[in-house]
Coordinates of C-alpha atoms in Angstrom, one line a residue:
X1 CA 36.0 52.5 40.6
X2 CA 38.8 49.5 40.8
X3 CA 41.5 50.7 42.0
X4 CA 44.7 49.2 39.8
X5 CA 46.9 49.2 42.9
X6 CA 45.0 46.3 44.5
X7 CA 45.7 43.2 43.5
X8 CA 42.9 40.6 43.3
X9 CA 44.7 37.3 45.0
X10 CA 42.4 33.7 44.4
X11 CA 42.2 30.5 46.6
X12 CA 41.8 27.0 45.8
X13 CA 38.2 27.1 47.3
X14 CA 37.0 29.8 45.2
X15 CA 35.8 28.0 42.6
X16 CA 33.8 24.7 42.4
X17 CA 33.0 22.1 39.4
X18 CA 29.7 21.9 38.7
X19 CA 27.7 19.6 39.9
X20 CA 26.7 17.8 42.8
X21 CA 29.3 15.4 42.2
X22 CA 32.2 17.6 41.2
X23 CA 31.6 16.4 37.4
X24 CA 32.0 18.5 34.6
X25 CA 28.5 18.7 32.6
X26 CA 28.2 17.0 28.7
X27 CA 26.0 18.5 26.7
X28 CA 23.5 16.3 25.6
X29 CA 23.0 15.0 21.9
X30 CA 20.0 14.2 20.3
X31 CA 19.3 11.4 17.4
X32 CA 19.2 12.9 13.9
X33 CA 15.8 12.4 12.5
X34 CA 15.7 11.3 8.4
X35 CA 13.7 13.7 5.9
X36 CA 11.2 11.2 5.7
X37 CA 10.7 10.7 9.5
X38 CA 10.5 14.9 9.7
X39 CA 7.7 14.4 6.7
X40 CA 6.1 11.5 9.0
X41 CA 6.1 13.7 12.3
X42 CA 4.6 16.6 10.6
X43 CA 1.8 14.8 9.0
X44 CA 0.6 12.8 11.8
X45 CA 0.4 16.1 13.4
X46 CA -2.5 17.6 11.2
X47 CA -5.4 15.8 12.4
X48 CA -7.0 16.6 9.8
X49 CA -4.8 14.3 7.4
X50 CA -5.2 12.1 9.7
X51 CA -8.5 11.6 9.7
X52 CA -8.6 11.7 6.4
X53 CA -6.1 8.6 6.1
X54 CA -8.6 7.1 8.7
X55 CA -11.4 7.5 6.2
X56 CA -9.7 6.6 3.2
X57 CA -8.8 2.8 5.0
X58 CA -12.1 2.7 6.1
X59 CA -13.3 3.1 2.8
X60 CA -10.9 0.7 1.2
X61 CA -12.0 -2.1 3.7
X62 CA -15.5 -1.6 3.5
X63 CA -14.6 -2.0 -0.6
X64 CA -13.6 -5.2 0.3
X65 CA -15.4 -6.6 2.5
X66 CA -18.2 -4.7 2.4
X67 CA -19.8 -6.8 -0.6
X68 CA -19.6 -10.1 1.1
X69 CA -21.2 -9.0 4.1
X70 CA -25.4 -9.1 3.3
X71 CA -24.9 -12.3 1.6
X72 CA -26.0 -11.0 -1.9
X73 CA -24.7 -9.5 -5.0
X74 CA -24.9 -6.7 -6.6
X75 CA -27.0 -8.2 -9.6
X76 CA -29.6 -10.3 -7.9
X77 CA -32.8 -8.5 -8.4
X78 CA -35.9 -9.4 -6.8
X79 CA -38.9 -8.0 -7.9
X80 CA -41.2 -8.6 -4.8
X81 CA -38.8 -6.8 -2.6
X82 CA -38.5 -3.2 -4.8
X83 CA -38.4 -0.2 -2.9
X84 CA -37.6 -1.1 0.5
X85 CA -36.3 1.2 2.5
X86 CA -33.4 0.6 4.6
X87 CA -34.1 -1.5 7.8
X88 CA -31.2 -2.5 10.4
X89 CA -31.5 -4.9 13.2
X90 CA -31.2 -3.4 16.5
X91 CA -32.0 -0.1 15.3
X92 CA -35.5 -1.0 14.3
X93 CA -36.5 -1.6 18.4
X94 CA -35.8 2.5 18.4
X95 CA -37.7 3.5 15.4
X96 CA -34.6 4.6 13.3
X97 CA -33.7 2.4 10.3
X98 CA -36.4 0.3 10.7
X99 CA -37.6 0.2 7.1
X100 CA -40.5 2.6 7.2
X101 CA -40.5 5.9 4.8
X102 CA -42.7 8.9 4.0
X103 CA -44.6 8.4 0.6
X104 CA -46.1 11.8 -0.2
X105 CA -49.1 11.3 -2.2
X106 CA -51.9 14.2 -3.2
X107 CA -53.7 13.6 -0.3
X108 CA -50.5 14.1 2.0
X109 CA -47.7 12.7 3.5
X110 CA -48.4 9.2 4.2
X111 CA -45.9 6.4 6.2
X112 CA -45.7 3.2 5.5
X113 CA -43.5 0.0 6.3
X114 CA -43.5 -2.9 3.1
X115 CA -42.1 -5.1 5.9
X116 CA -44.5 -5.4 8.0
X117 CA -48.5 -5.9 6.7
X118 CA -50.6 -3.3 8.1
X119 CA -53.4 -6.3 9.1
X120 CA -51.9 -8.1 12.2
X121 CA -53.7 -10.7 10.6
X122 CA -51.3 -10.8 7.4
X123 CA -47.7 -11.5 6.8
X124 CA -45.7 -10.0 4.2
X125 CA -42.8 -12.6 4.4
X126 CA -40.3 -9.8 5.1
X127 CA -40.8 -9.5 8.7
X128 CA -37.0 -11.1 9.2
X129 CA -35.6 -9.8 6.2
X130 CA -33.0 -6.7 6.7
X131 CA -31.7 -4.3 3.7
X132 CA -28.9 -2.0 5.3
X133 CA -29.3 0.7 2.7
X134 CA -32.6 -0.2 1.3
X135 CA -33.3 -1.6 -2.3
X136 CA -33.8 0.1 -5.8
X137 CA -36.9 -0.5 -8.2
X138 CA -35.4 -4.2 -9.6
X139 CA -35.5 -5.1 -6.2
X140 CA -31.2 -5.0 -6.3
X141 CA -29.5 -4.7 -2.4
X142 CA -28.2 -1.2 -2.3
X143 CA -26.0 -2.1 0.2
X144 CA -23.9 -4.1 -1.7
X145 CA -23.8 -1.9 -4.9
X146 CA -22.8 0.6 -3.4
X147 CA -19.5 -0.9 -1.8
X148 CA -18.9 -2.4 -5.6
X149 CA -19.2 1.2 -6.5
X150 CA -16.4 2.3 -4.5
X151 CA -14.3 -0.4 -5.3
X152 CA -14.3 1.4 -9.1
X153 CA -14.0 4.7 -7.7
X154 CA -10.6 3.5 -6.1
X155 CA -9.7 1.7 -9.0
X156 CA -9.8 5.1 -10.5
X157 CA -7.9 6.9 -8.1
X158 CA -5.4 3.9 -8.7
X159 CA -5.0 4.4 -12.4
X160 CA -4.9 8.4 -11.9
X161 CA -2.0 8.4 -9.7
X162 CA -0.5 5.3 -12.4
X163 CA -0.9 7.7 -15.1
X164 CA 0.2 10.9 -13.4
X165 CA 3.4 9.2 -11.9
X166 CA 4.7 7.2 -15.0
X167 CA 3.9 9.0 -17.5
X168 CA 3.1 12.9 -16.8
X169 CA 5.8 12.9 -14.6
X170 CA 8.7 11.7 -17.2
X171 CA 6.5 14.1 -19.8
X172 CA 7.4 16.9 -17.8
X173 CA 10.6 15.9 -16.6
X174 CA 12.0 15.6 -20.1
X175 CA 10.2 19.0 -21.2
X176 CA 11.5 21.0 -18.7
X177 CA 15.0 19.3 -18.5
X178 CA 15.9 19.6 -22.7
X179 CA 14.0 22.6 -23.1
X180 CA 14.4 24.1 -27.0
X181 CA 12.7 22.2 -30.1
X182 CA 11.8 19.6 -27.7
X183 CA 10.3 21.4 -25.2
X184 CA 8.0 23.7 -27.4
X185 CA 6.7 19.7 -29.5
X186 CA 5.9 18.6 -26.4
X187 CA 4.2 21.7 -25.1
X188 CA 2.2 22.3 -28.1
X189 CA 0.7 18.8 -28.1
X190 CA -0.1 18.6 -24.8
X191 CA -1.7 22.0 -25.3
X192 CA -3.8 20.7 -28.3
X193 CA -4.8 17.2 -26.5
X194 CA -5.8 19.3 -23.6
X195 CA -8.2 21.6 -25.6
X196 CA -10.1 18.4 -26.4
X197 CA -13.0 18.2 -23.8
X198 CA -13.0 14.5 -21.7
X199 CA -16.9 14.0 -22.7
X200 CA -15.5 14.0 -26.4
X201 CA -13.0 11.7 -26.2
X202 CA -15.2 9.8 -24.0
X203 CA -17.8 9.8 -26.9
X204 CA -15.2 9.0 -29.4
X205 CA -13.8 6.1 -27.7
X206 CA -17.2 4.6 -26.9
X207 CA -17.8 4.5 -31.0
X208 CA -14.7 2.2 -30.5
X209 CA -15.2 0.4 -27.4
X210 CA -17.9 -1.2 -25.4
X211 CA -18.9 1.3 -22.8
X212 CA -17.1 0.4 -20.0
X213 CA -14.4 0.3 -17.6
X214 CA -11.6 0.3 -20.3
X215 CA -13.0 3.2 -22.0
X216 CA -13.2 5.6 -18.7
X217 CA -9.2 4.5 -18.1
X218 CA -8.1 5.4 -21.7
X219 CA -9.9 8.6 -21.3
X220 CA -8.2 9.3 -18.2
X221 CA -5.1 8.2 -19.8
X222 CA -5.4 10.1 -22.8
X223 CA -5.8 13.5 -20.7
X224 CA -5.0 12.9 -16.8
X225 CA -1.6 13.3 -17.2
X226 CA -1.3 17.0 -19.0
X227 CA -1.5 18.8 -15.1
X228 CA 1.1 16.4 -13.7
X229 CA 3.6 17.2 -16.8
X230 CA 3.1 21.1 -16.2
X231 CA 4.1 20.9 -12.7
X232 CA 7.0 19.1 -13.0
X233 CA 8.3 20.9 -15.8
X234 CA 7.7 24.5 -13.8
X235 CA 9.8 22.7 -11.0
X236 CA 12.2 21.7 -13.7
X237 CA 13.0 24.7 -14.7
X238 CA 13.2 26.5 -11.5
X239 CA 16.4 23.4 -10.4
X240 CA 18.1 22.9 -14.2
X241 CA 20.1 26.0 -13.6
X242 CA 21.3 25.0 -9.9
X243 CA 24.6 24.5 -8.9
X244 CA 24.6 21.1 -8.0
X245 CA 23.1 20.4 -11.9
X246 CA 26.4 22.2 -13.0
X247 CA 28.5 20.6 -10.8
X248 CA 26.8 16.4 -12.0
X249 CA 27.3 18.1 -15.7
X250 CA 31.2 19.1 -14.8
X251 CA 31.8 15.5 -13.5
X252 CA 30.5 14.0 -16.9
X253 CA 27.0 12.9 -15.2
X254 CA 24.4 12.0 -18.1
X255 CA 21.2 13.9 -19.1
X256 CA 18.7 11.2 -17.7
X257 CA 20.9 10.4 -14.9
X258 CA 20.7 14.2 -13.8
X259 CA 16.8 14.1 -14.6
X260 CA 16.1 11.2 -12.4
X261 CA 19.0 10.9 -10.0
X262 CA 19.6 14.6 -8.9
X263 CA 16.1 16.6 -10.2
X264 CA 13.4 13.9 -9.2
X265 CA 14.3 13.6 -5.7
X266 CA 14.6 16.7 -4.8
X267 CA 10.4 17.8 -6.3
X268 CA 9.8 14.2 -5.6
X269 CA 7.5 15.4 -2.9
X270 CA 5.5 18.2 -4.8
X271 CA 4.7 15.6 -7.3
X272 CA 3.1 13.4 -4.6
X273 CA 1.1 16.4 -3.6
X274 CA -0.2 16.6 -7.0
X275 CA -1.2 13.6 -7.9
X276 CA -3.2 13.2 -4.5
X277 CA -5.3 16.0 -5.4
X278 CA -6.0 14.7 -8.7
X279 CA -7.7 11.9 -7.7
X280 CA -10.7 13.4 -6.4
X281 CA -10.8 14.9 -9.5
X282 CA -10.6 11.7 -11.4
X283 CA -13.1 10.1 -9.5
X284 CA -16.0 13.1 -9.8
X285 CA -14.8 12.6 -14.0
X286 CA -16.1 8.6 -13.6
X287 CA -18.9 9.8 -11.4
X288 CA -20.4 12.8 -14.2
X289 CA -19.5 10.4 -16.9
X290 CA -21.6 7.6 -15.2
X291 CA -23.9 10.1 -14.6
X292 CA -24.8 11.0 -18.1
X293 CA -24.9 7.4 -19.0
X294 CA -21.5 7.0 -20.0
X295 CA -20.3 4.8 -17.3
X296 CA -20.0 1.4 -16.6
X297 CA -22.7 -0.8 -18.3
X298 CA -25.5 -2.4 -16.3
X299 CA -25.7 -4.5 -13.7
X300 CA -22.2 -3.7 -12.6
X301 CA -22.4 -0.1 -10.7
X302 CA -20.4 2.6 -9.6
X303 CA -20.9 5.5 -7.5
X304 CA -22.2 7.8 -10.2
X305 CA -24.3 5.0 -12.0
X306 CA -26.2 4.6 -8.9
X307 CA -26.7 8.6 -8.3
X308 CA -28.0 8.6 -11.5
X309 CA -30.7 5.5 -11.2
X310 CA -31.7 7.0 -7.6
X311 CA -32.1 10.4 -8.8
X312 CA -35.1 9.5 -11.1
X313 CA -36.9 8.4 -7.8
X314 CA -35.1 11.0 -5.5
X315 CA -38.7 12.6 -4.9
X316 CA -40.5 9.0 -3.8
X317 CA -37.2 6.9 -2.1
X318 CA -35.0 9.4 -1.2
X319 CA -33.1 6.8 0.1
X320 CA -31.8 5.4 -3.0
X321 CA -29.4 8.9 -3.1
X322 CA -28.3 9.1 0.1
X323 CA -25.8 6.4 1.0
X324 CA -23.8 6.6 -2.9
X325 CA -23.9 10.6 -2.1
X326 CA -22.2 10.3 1.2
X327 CA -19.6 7.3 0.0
X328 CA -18.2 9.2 -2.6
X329 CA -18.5 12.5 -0.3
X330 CA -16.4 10.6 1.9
X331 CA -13.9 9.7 -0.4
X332 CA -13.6 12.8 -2.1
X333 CA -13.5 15.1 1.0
X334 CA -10.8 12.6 2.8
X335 CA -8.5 12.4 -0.3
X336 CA -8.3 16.3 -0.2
X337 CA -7.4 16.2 3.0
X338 CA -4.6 14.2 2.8
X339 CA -3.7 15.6 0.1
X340 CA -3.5 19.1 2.0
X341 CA -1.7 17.5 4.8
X342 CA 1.1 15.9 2.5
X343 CA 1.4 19.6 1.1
X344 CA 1.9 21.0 4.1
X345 CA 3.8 17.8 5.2
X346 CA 6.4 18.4 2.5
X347 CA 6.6 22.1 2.4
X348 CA 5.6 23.8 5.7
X349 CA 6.3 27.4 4.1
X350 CA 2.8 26.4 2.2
X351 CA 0.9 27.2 5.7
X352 CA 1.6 30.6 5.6
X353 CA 0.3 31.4 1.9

């Protein structure tokens, strides 16, 4: 035990600064980083976005690009060279690609290559010409229909992220926000546009129009916009009550200045979320509709016009389905992967659910 008698008596050299130089240490200070910079950081660290994004600008240069590069269009057709399979240079020397397939006949399987005559002694007039992904039955480059293909498919996922951000967004914003009379108008005829199937209106509007492009983005612009509108007025509602709402009402702030000014930016980043997922969506809507034969008229192609021309061959030239299938895989698959890693980019409480 201390005893309270002694008393405790200290020297100059008891105590030392610290440091090997007799300085004092500062505690450091790091940068502030921005919200956007946090969003940045924690998206670039899910690979799996990432490689998504990868995909997606893969995608979007080979739509561009990707047409030019065989030296024909997507409309040339050529009847003497129907139903060739894929051949690429280089990869022929190794027996992969090199434009021979497996015709199954009643008397078995049976390989042939149209490119090269089966009698040494005969030329087919092929024997330096290369079709990446093969050719259909008009004798059309595959290769180069199916890049045009994707180039509608991301037109489409253009115009669904258009039609989600300026106009379900706003719907929702102002539904939410007023609430009352207006809200339950609005409510009740997004309710009854929404219980009108797409292939209807699709039907409808081709009595109208030409089938075509224009009559795919009025379909999707009739109805793509009625999930968008419900999840921004559910995040309306959940913010119109805050504080901060109060206090911009208090200081004499106006309705739409509050809806776009002090609600938008703070769901701003859900809404993102949401439209990136609906584009997949939109994109399988062009792909059944040009499936069904409601797509974009012939020669021009999409994804899902192609799928639907191979298919009726699918058990002689396989082929044909292969390379559309994967491309709009591709997209599909990488746009919901981005779209998770924005979702978990803006919200990392999402994880955990």
């Amino acid at each position: 035990m201390n005893n309270p008698n002694i008393k405790t008596e200290f020297l100059p050299g008891d105590f030392d600064l610290l440091g090997s130089e007799k300085i004092s240490q500062i505690d450091e200070t790091y940068a502030s980083q921005s919200y956007w910079h946090d969003i940045l950081k924690r998206f670039t660290n899910n690979k799996g976005a990432v490689v998504g994004l990868i995909f997606i600008l893969l995608v979007i240069l080979m739509a561009i690009v990707g047409p030019h590069m065989s030296g024909r269009t997507y409309y040339d057709q050529n009847i003497t060279h129907q139903n060739l399979a894929p051949r690429v240079p280089g990869l022929e020397k190794i027996g992969f690609l090199d434009g021979s397939e497996k015709m199954h006949t009643s008397q078995g399987a049976i390989k042939q290559n149209k490119y090269i005559s089966a009698d040494s002694s005969k030329t087919t007039g092929l024997e330096d010409v290369y079709y990446w992904f093969g050719t259909d039955v008009l004798g059309r480059d595959i290769f180069t229909r199916t890049w045009i293909g994707t180039r509608i498919s991301l037109y489409i996922a253009l115009v669904a992220v258009l039609v989600d951000m300026c106009f379900g967004m706003g719907y929702g914003l102002i539904s939410g926000y007023f609430g009352g009379k207006v809200d339950m108008f609005l409510q009740r005829f997004s309710e009854i546009l929404n219980g009108i199937p797409t292939l209807v209106i699709v039907t409808l509007l081709i009595l109208v129009f030409r089938p075509g492009l224009l009559t795919i983005t009025l379909a999707l612009a009739i109805t793509g916009w009625i999930g968008m509108s419900k999840i921004a007025r559910a995040q309306v509602l959940k913010l119109k009550e805050q504080e901060f709402i109060l206090a911009s009402k208090t200081l004499g702030a106006k309705d739409f200045f509050i809806i776009f000014r002090e609600i938008l930016p703070n769901i701003f980043g859900q809404l993102i979320v949401m439209s990136m997922f609906s584009i997949p969506n939109a994109i399988f809507t062009e792909a059944f509709l040009a499936f069904i034969g409601l797509g974009v008229p012939q020669p021009l192609a999409s994804l899902g016009t192609l799928i639907s021309d191979a298919f009726k061959s699918f058990t002689t030239h396989p082929y044909m389905i292969v390379f559309p299938v994967i491309v709009l895989a591709i997209i599909m698959l990488s746009f919901n992967l981005v779209a998770d890693g924005l979702r978990d980019a803006f919200d990392p409480k999402m994880k955990e659910v």
